[in-house]
mmCIF file of C-alpha atoms in Angstrom:
data_model
loop_
_atom_site.group_PDB
_atom_site.id
_atom_site.type_symbol
_atom_site.label_atom_id
_atom_site.label_comp_id
_atom_site.label_asym_id
_atom_site.label_seq_id
_atom_site.Cartn_x
_atom_site.Cartn_y
_atom_site.Cartn_z
ATOM 1 C CA UNK A 853 -13.451 -127.014 14.157
ATOM 2 C CA UNK A 854 -14.603 -128.893 11.055
ATOM 3 C CA UNK A 855 -13.523 -132.240 12.480
ATOM 4 C CA UNK A 856 -15.004 -131.709 15.934
ATOM 5 C CA UNK A 857 -18.300 -130.450 14.553
ATOM 6 C CA UNK A 858 -18.743 -133.394 12.199
ATOM 7 C CA UNK A 859 -18.408 -131.392 8.972
ATOM 8 C CA UNK A 860 -17.403 -133.342 5.859
ATOM 9 C CA UNK A 861 -15.646 -131.491 3.031
ATOM 10 C CA UNK A 862 -16.591 -134.238 0.614
ATOM 11 C CA UNK A 863 -20.339 -134.107 1.154
ATOM 12 C CA UNK A 864 -20.323 -130.509 2.400
ATOM 13 C CA UNK A 865 -22.659 -131.472 5.202
ATOM 14 C CA UNK A 866 -22.640 -132.137 8.960
ATOM 15 C CA UNK A 867 -23.114 -135.431 10.759
ATOM 16 C CA UNK A 868 -26.056 -135.014 13.097
ATOM 17 C CA UNK A 869 -24.660 -136.500 16.322
ATOM 18 C CA UNK A 870 -21.192 -134.819 16.266
ATOM 19 C CA UNK A 871 -22.833 -131.507 15.353
ATOM 20 C CA UNK A 872 -25.273 -131.739 18.266
ATOM 21 C CA UNK A 873 -22.427 -132.599 20.648
ATOM 22 C CA UNK A 874 -20.339 -129.674 19.380
ATOM 23 C CA UNK A 875 -23.228 -127.205 19.739
ATOM 24 C CA UNK A 876 -23.969 -128.299 23.324
ATOM 25 C CA UNK A 877 -20.291 -128.065 24.274
ATOM 26 C CA UNK A 878 -19.875 -124.564 22.837
ATOM 27 C CA UNK A 879 -23.138 -122.958 23.866
ATOM 28 C CA UNK A 880 -22.697 -120.164 26.380
ATOM 29 C CA UNK A 881 -24.925 -117.944 28.430
ATOM 30 C CA UNK A 882 -26.394 -114.934 26.691
ATOM 31 C CA UNK A 883 -24.211 -112.052 27.978
ATOM 32 C CA UNK A 884 -27.138 -109.660 27.600
ATOM 33 C CA UNK A 885 -29.770 -111.908 29.180
ATOM 34 C CA UNK A 886 -31.451 -111.727 32.552
ATOM 35 C CA UNK A 887 -29.283 -114.358 34.261
ATOM 36 C CA UNK A 888 -26.067 -112.671 33.136
ATOM 37 C CA UNK A 889 -27.367 -109.317 34.348
ATOM 38 C CA UNK A 890 -28.213 -110.808 37.730
ATOM 39 C CA UNK A 891 -24.731 -112.281 38.040
ATOM 40 C CA UNK A 892 -22.436 -109.599 36.692
ATOM 41 C CA UNK A 893 -24.171 -106.311 35.903
ATOM 42 C CA UNK A 894 -23.574 -103.383 38.196
ATOM 43 C CA UNK A 895 -26.504 -101.675 39.803
ATOM 44 C CA UNK A 896 -27.811 -98.474 38.303
ATOM 45 C CA UNK A 897 -27.106 -95.529 40.572
ATOM 46 C CA UNK A 898 -30.658 -94.233 40.729
ATOM 47 C CA UNK A 899 -31.776 -92.463 43.896
ATOM 48 C CA UNK A 900 -34.209 -94.732 45.733
ATOM 49 C CA UNK A 901 -36.493 -93.867 48.603
ATOM 50 C CA UNK A 902 -36.972 -96.883 50.798
ATOM 51 C CA UNK A 903 -38.999 -97.569 53.907
ATOM 52 C CA UNK A 904 -37.141 -100.830 54.451
ATOM 53 C CA UNK A 905 -34.207 -100.952 56.928
ATOM 54 C CA UNK A 906 -31.878 -102.181 54.181
ATOM 55 C CA UNK A 907 -32.947 -102.100 50.493
ATOM 56 C CA UNK A 908 -32.511 -105.503 48.870
ATOM 57 C CA UNK A 909 -33.793 -104.727 45.398
ATOM 58 C CA UNK A 910 -31.592 -104.778 42.326
ATOM 59 C CA UNK A 911 -31.976 -102.230 39.526
ATOM 60 C CA UNK A 912 -29.600 -102.972 36.661
ATOM 61 C CA UNK A 913 -29.259 -102.651 32.895
ATOM 62 C CA UNK A 914 -27.139 -104.037 30.073
ATOM 63 C CA UNK A 915 -26.878 -100.654 28.323
ATOM 64 C CA UNK A 916 -23.282 -100.345 29.589
ATOM 65 C CA UNK A 917 -22.308 -103.417 27.544
ATOM 66 C CA UNK A 918 -22.966 -101.691 24.213
ATOM 67 C CA UNK A 919 -26.074 -103.715 23.592
ATOM 68 C CA UNK A 920 -27.942 -103.185 20.361
ATOM 69 C CA UNK A 921 -31.088 -101.069 20.736
ATOM 70 C CA UNK A 922 -33.231 -104.180 20.360
ATOM 71 C CA UNK A 923 -31.298 -105.943 23.182
ATOM 72 C CA UNK A 924 -31.339 -103.135 25.738
ATOM 73 C CA UNK A 925 -32.970 -104.330 28.958
ATOM 74 C CA UNK A 926 -33.713 -102.741 32.326
ATOM 75 C CA UNK A 927 -34.287 -105.149 35.217
ATOM 76 C CA UNK A 928 -35.983 -104.356 38.517
ATOM 77 C CA UNK A 929 -35.689 -107.414 40.736
ATOM 78 C CA UNK A 930 -37.059 -107.864 44.256
ATOM 79 C CA UNK A 931 -37.648 -104.153 44.766
ATOM 80 C CA UNK A 932 -39.574 -104.022 48.046
ATOM 81 C CA UNK A 933 -41.005 -101.032 49.919
ATOM 82 C CA UNK A 934 -39.146 -98.621 47.648
ATOM 83 C CA UNK A 935 -39.973 -95.766 45.288
ATOM 84 C CA UNK A 936 -38.191 -95.747 41.933
ATOM 85 C CA UNK A 937 -38.546 -92.810 39.541
ATOM 86 C CA UNK A 938 -36.863 -92.206 36.191
ATOM 87 C CA UNK A 939 -37.823 -89.775 33.421
ATOM 88 C CA UNK A 940 -35.865 -90.515 30.254
ATOM 89 C CA UNK A 941 -32.176 -91.072 29.694
ATOM 90 C CA UNK A 942 -30.010 -93.360 27.550
ATOM 91 C CA UNK A 943 -30.406 -96.277 29.931
ATOM 92 C CA UNK A 944 -34.202 -96.447 29.712
ATOM 93 C CA UNK A 945 -35.171 -94.916 26.364
ATOM 94 C CA UNK A 946 -36.418 -97.599 23.940
ATOM 95 C CA UNK A 947 -35.389 -100.372 26.334
ATOM 96 C CA UNK A 948 -37.342 -103.438 27.402
ATOM 97 C CA UNK A 949 -38.419 -103.456 31.029
ATOM 98 C CA UNK A 950 -38.657 -106.479 33.314
ATOM 99 C CA UNK A 951 -40.067 -105.936 36.811
ATOM 100 C CA UNK A 952 -39.726 -109.226 38.663
ATOM 101 C CA UNK A 953 -40.953 -109.988 42.190
ATOM 102 C CA UNK A 954 -41.398 -106.352 43.169
ATOM 103 C CA UNK A 955 -43.688 -105.745 46.144
ATOM 104 C CA UNK A 956 -45.133 -102.836 48.133
ATOM 105 C CA UNK A 957 -43.360 -100.353 45.847
ATOM 106 C CA UNK A 958 -44.072 -97.412 43.558
ATOM 107 C CA UNK A 959 -42.306 -97.590 40.182
ATOM 108 C CA UNK A 960 -42.368 -94.474 37.985
ATOM 109 C CA UNK A 961 -40.589 -95.074 34.651
ATOM 110 C CA UNK A 962 -41.676 -92.073 32.582
ATOM 111 C CA UNK A 963 -39.831 -93.033 29.429
ATOM 112 C CA UNK A 964 -40.615 -94.614 26.037
ATOM 113 C CA UNK A 965 -40.125 -98.385 26.205
ATOM 114 C CA UNK A 966 -40.006 -101.120 23.578
ATOM 115 C CA UNK A 967 -41.899 -103.531 25.812
ATOM 116 C CA UNK A 968 -42.619 -104.118 29.485
ATOM 117 C CA UNK A 969 -43.139 -107.277 31.544
ATOM 118 C CA UNK A 970 -44.394 -107.379 35.115
ATOM 119 C CA UNK A 971 -43.877 -110.814 36.693
ATOM 120 C CA UNK A 972 -44.962 -111.887 40.180
ATOM 121 C CA UNK A 973 -45.344 -108.338 41.474
ATOM 122 C CA UNK A 974 -47.610 -107.650 44.439
ATOM 123 C CA UNK A 975 -49.188 -104.587 46.056
ATOM 124 C CA UNK A 976 -47.304 -102.170 43.824
ATOM 125 C CA UNK A 977 -48.080 -99.174 41.633
ATOM 126 C CA UNK A 978 -46.390 -99.053 38.212
ATOM 127 C CA UNK A 979 -46.568 -95.986 35.962
ATOM 128 C CA UNK A 980 -44.929 -96.283 32.543
ATOM 129 C CA UNK A 981 -44.435 -93.578 29.935
ATOM 130 C CA UNK A 982 -45.448 -95.621 26.886
ATOM 131 C CA UNK A 983 -44.728 -99.014 25.277
ATOM 132 C CA UNK A 984 -44.307 -99.332 21.529
ATOM 133 C CA UNK A 985 -44.852 -103.093 21.879
ATOM 134 C CA UNK A 986 -46.552 -105.358 24.398
ATOM 135 C CA UNK A 987 -47.219 -104.766 28.072
ATOM 136 C CA UNK A 988 -47.358 -108.150 29.829
ATOM 137 C CA UNK A 989 -48.803 -108.540 33.319
ATOM 138 C CA UNK A 990 -48.219 -112.076 34.615
ATOM 139 C CA UNK A 991 -48.843 -113.591 38.067
ATOM 140 C CA UNK A 992 -49.377 -110.201 39.687
ATOM 141 C CA UNK A 993 -51.726 -109.424 42.549
ATOM 142 C CA UNK A 994 -53.169 -106.218 44.025
ATOM 143 C CA UNK A 995 -51.231 -103.997 41.605
ATOM 144 C CA UNK A 996 -52.129 -100.745 39.872
ATOM 145 C CA UNK A 997 -50.671 -100.402 36.364
ATOM 146 C CA UNK A 998 -50.864 -97.185 34.336
ATOM 147 C CA UNK A 999 -49.521 -97.171 30.774
ATOM 148 C CA UNK A 1000 -50.100 -96.357 27.132
ATOM 149 C CA UNK A 1001 -49.154 -99.405 25.071
ATOM 150 C CA UNK A 1002 -49.589 -101.031 21.670
ATOM 151 C CA UNK A 1003 -51.186 -104.103 23.224
ATOM 152 C CA UNK A 1004 -51.916 -105.454 26.688
ATOM 153 C CA UNK A 1005 -51.728 -109.094 27.778
ATOM 154 C CA UNK A 1006 -52.740 -110.251 31.258
ATOM 155 C CA UNK A 1007 -52.429 -113.774 32.632
ATOM 156 C CA UNK A 1008 -52.736 -115.437 36.064
ATOM 157 C CA UNK A 1009 -53.255 -112.104 37.812
ATOM 158 C CA UNK A 1010 -55.822 -111.194 40.468
ATOM 159 C CA UNK A 1011 -57.226 -107.972 41.901
ATOM 160 C CA UNK A 1012 -55.259 -105.698 39.584
ATOM 161 C CA UNK A 1013 -56.376 -102.275 38.355
ATOM 162 C CA UNK A 1014 -55.231 -101.464 34.817
ATOM 163 C CA UNK A 1015 -55.407 -97.868 33.573
ATOM 164 C CA UNK A 1016 -54.384 -98.251 29.928
ATOM 165 C CA UNK A 1017 -54.633 -96.565 26.569
ATOM 166 C CA UNK A 1018 -54.280 -99.171 23.814
ATOM 167 C CA UNK A 1019 -55.461 -99.217 20.178
ATOM 168 C CA UNK A 1020 -55.848 -103.019 20.296
ATOM 169 C CA UNK A 1021 -58.143 -105.205 22.365
ATOM 170 C CA UNK A 1022 -56.506 -106.315 25.630
ATOM 171 C CA UNK A 1023 -55.940 -110.058 25.862
ATOM 172 C CA UNK A 1024 -56.873 -111.708 29.168
ATOM 173 C CA UNK A 1025 -55.557 -115.244 29.558
ATOM 174 C CA UNK A 1026 -56.336 -118.056 32.015
ATOM 175 C CA UNK A 1027 -56.034 -117.631 35.760
ATOM 176 C CA UNK A 1028 -57.215 -114.022 35.948
ATOM 177 C CA UNK A 1029 -59.756 -112.850 38.494
ATOM 178 C CA UNK A 1030 -61.220 -109.532 39.677
ATOM 179 C CA UNK A 1031 -59.452 -107.315 37.156
ATOM 180 C CA UNK A 1032 -60.519 -103.672 36.975
ATOM 181 C CA UNK A 1033 -60.112 -101.923 33.599
ATOM 182 C CA UNK A 1034 -60.137 -98.140 33.318
ATOM 183 C CA UNK A 1035 -58.905 -95.425 30.926
ATOM 184 C CA UNK A 1036 -55.451 -93.899 31.207
ATOM 185 C CA UNK A 1037 -55.619 -91.220 33.890
ATOM 186 C CA UNK A 1038 -52.046 -89.996 34.460
ATOM 187 C CA UNK A 1039 -50.599 -86.671 33.340
ATOM 188 C CA UNK A 1040 -46.949 -85.627 33.279
ATOM 189 C CA UNK A 1041 -44.699 -83.488 31.030
ATOM 190 C CA UNK A 1042 -42.982 -86.428 29.291
ATOM 191 C CA UNK A 1043 -46.191 -88.155 28.145
ATOM 192 C CA UNK A 1044 -46.377 -86.406 24.764
ATOM 193 C CA UNK A 1045 -42.747 -87.271 23.974
ATOM 194 C CA UNK A 1046 -43.262 -90.895 25.012
ATOM 195 C CA UNK A 1047 -46.288 -91.246 22.748
ATOM 196 C CA UNK A 1048 -44.442 -89.740 19.774
ATOM 197 C CA UNK A 1049 -41.381 -91.984 20.144
ATOM 198 C CA UNK A 1050 -43.586 -95.066 20.571
ATOM 199 C CA UNK A 1051 -45.696 -94.033 17.553
ATOM 200 C CA UNK A 1052 -48.906 -94.068 19.555
ATOM 201 C CA UNK A 1053 -51.381 -91.522 18.283
ATOM 202 C CA UNK A 1054 -52.801 -89.353 21.040
ATOM 203 C CA UNK A 1055 -56.040 -89.029 19.083
ATOM 204 C CA UNK A 1056 -56.696 -92.771 19.609
ATOM 205 C CA UNK A 1057 -57.423 -92.162 23.296
ATOM 206 C CA UNK A 1058 -59.212 -93.527 25.232
ATOM 207 C CA UNK A 1059 -58.702 -96.641 23.030
ATOM 208 C CA UNK A 1060 -60.427 -99.993 23.440
ATOM 209 C CA UNK A 1061 -59.346 -100.742 27.009
ATOM 210 C CA UNK A 1062 -62.896 -101.885 27.890
ATOM 211 C CA UNK A 1063 -63.245 -104.481 25.133
ATOM 212 C CA UNK A 1064 -60.915 -107.297 26.218
ATOM 213 C CA UNK A 1065 -60.574 -110.599 24.408
ATOM 214 C CA UNK A 1066 -60.905 -113.493 26.868
ATOM 215 C CA UNK A 1067 -58.831 -116.639 26.311
ATOM 216 C CA UNK A 1068 -60.134 -118.475 29.383
ATOM 217 C CA UNK A 1069 -61.957 -121.776 29.061
ATOM 218 C CA UNK A 1070 -65.433 -122.674 30.223
ATOM 219 C CA UNK A 1071 -64.169 -123.909 33.579
ATOM 220 C CA UNK A 1072 -61.108 -123.593 35.783
ATOM 221 C CA UNK A 1073 -60.431 -126.225 38.475
ATOM 222 C CA UNK A 1074 -63.940 -127.542 38.036
ATOM 223 C CA UNK A 1075 -65.590 -124.162 38.662
ATOM 224 C CA UNK A 1076 -67.429 -122.229 35.974
ATOM 225 C CA UNK A 1077 -65.839 -118.972 34.821
ATOM 226 C CA UNK A 1078 -67.822 -115.915 33.783
ATOM 227 C CA UNK A 1079 -66.634 -112.635 32.314
ATOM 228 C CA UNK A 1080 -68.000 -110.760 35.349
ATOM 229 C CA UNK A 1081 -65.710 -112.713 37.681
ATOM 230 C CA UNK A 1082 -62.681 -112.059 35.476
ATOM 231 C CA UNK A 1083 -62.968 -108.346 34.757
ATOM 232 C CA UNK A 1084 -65.222 -105.335 34.995
ATOM 233 C CA UNK A 1085 -64.925 -101.675 34.023
ATOM 234 C CA UNK A 1086 -64.226 -99.173 36.759
ATOM 235 C CA UNK A 1087 -67.281 -97.255 37.900
ATOM 236 C CA UNK A 1088 -66.974 -93.547 36.980
ATOM 237 C CA UNK A 1089 -67.641 -92.574 40.609
ATOM 238 C CA UNK A 1090 -64.425 -94.396 41.613
ATOM 239 C CA UNK A 1091 -62.316 -92.716 38.913
ATOM 240 C CA UNK A 1092 -59.886 -89.879 39.629
ATOM 241 C CA UNK A 1093 -57.038 -88.225 37.664
ATOM 242 C CA UNK A 1094 -53.471 -89.038 38.648
ATOM 243 C CA UNK A 1095 -50.607 -86.557 38.868
ATOM 244 C CA UNK A 1096 -46.971 -87.555 39.232
ATOM 245 C CA UNK A 1097 -45.721 -86.346 42.639
ATOM 246 C CA UNK A 1098 -42.315 -85.210 41.395
ATOM 247 C CA UNK A 1099 -40.827 -81.922 40.247
ATOM 248 C CA UNK A 1100 -39.455 -81.886 36.705
ATOM 249 C CA UNK A 1101 -36.532 -79.818 35.464
ATOM 250 C CA UNK A 1102 -37.073 -76.612 33.519
ATOM 251 C CA UNK A 1103 -35.530 -78.145 30.383
ATOM 252 C CA UNK A 1104 -38.413 -80.593 30.136
ATOM 253 C CA UNK A 1105 -41.767 -79.733 28.656
ATOM 254 C CA UNK A 1106 -43.686 -77.411 30.929
ATOM 255 C CA UNK A 1107 -47.038 -78.390 29.455
ATOM 256 C CA UNK A 1108 -48.739 -81.244 31.281
ATOM 257 C CA UNK A 1109 -50.035 -83.724 28.710
ATOM 258 C CA UNK A 1110 -53.091 -85.809 29.471
ATOM 259 C CA UNK A 1111 -55.179 -88.136 27.327
ATOM 260 C CA UNK A 1112 -58.822 -87.776 26.420
ATOM 261 C CA UNK A 1113 -61.282 -89.554 28.683
ATOM 262 C CA UNK A 1114 -64.593 -91.249 27.817
ATOM 263 C CA UNK A 1115 -67.594 -88.923 28.360
ATOM 264 C CA UNK A 1116 -68.838 -90.685 31.490
ATOM 265 C CA UNK A 1117 -65.406 -90.467 33.151
ATOM 266 C CA UNK A 1118 -64.899 -86.864 32.053
ATOM 267 C CA UNK A 1119 -68.234 -85.962 33.615
ATOM 268 C CA UNK A 1120 -67.299 -87.737 36.833
ATOM 269 C CA UNK A 1121 -64.025 -85.789 37.034
ATOM 270 C CA UNK A 1122 -65.837 -82.491 36.505
ATOM 271 C CA UNK A 1123 -68.312 -83.367 39.254
ATOM 272 C CA UNK A 1124 -65.522 -84.257 41.673
ATOM 273 C CA UNK A 1125 -63.683 -81.005 40.856
ATOM 274 C CA UNK A 1126 -66.853 -78.945 41.334
ATOM 275 C CA UNK A 1127 -68.059 -77.196 44.487
ATOM 276 C CA UNK A 1128 -67.747 -79.363 47.574
ATOM 277 C CA UNK A 1129 -70.935 -80.662 49.124
ATOM 278 C CA UNK A 1130 -71.685 -79.020 52.539
ATOM 279 C CA UNK A 1131 -71.663 -82.438 54.173
ATOM 280 C CA UNK A 1132 -68.152 -83.160 52.885
ATOM 281 C CA UNK A 1133 -66.973 -79.717 54.006
ATOM 282 C CA UNK A 1134 -68.296 -80.424 57.505
ATOM 283 C CA UNK A 1135 -66.486 -83.777 57.619
ATOM 284 C CA UNK A 1136 -63.257 -82.271 56.312
ATOM 285 C CA UNK A 1137 -63.401 -79.421 58.816
#
């Protein structure tokens, strides 16, 4: 090894060229990386509801390879016209999530995560328990994302609705257009546990979701860019609470946890839950 790597016992140093050649020859693929998971990992046996004739999506994890907690990864690749739901478990708890090229799907991962990345997803709804790190939304279109996270970064995404609770200013990078920012509006039994494990204080809600930091330049492709064309807050009249349409086991918390809403959104929810207008009753009847 010493001879092939260019190590000299006299000078106790390496020769640059032999060392570079030895490193290139002995480098291997990360066994816990995304490419290795795509090639060799077995699919997770989660029950999936699919409207497609034959589901093509891959849901896999490297937790079965005794990965360190910091290396644990859950991959959802090319999930199309499917519903995926998971509430806790060794595979997902404190793992990093990568949803890649998912479309026309509903993804419910009600578990504490280290980080989450949504890449090239389209026309999908993603509900996450909580992220102790960064939630990245990149090259997504027409998606609805609901999560409590440490920080939110969005880039090259269009027509996405982001319901988030974050203690830090969201970062919006270049290529974004028609983003809709709103407070976290989901409620489910595991939310309190997810916030505790991710060390996100419930009292910080609703957070600073509506104060994003824009990293875009003065112009994109020769056209001027304004903050109004990049993002806007959701109008309270368009806001509604979200409930998870699944039944939880009796061993899980029976108390539904929800986060505090800004006053204008709380008032809008109370108005919508109030007595129905006679005109609406006539239409509904």
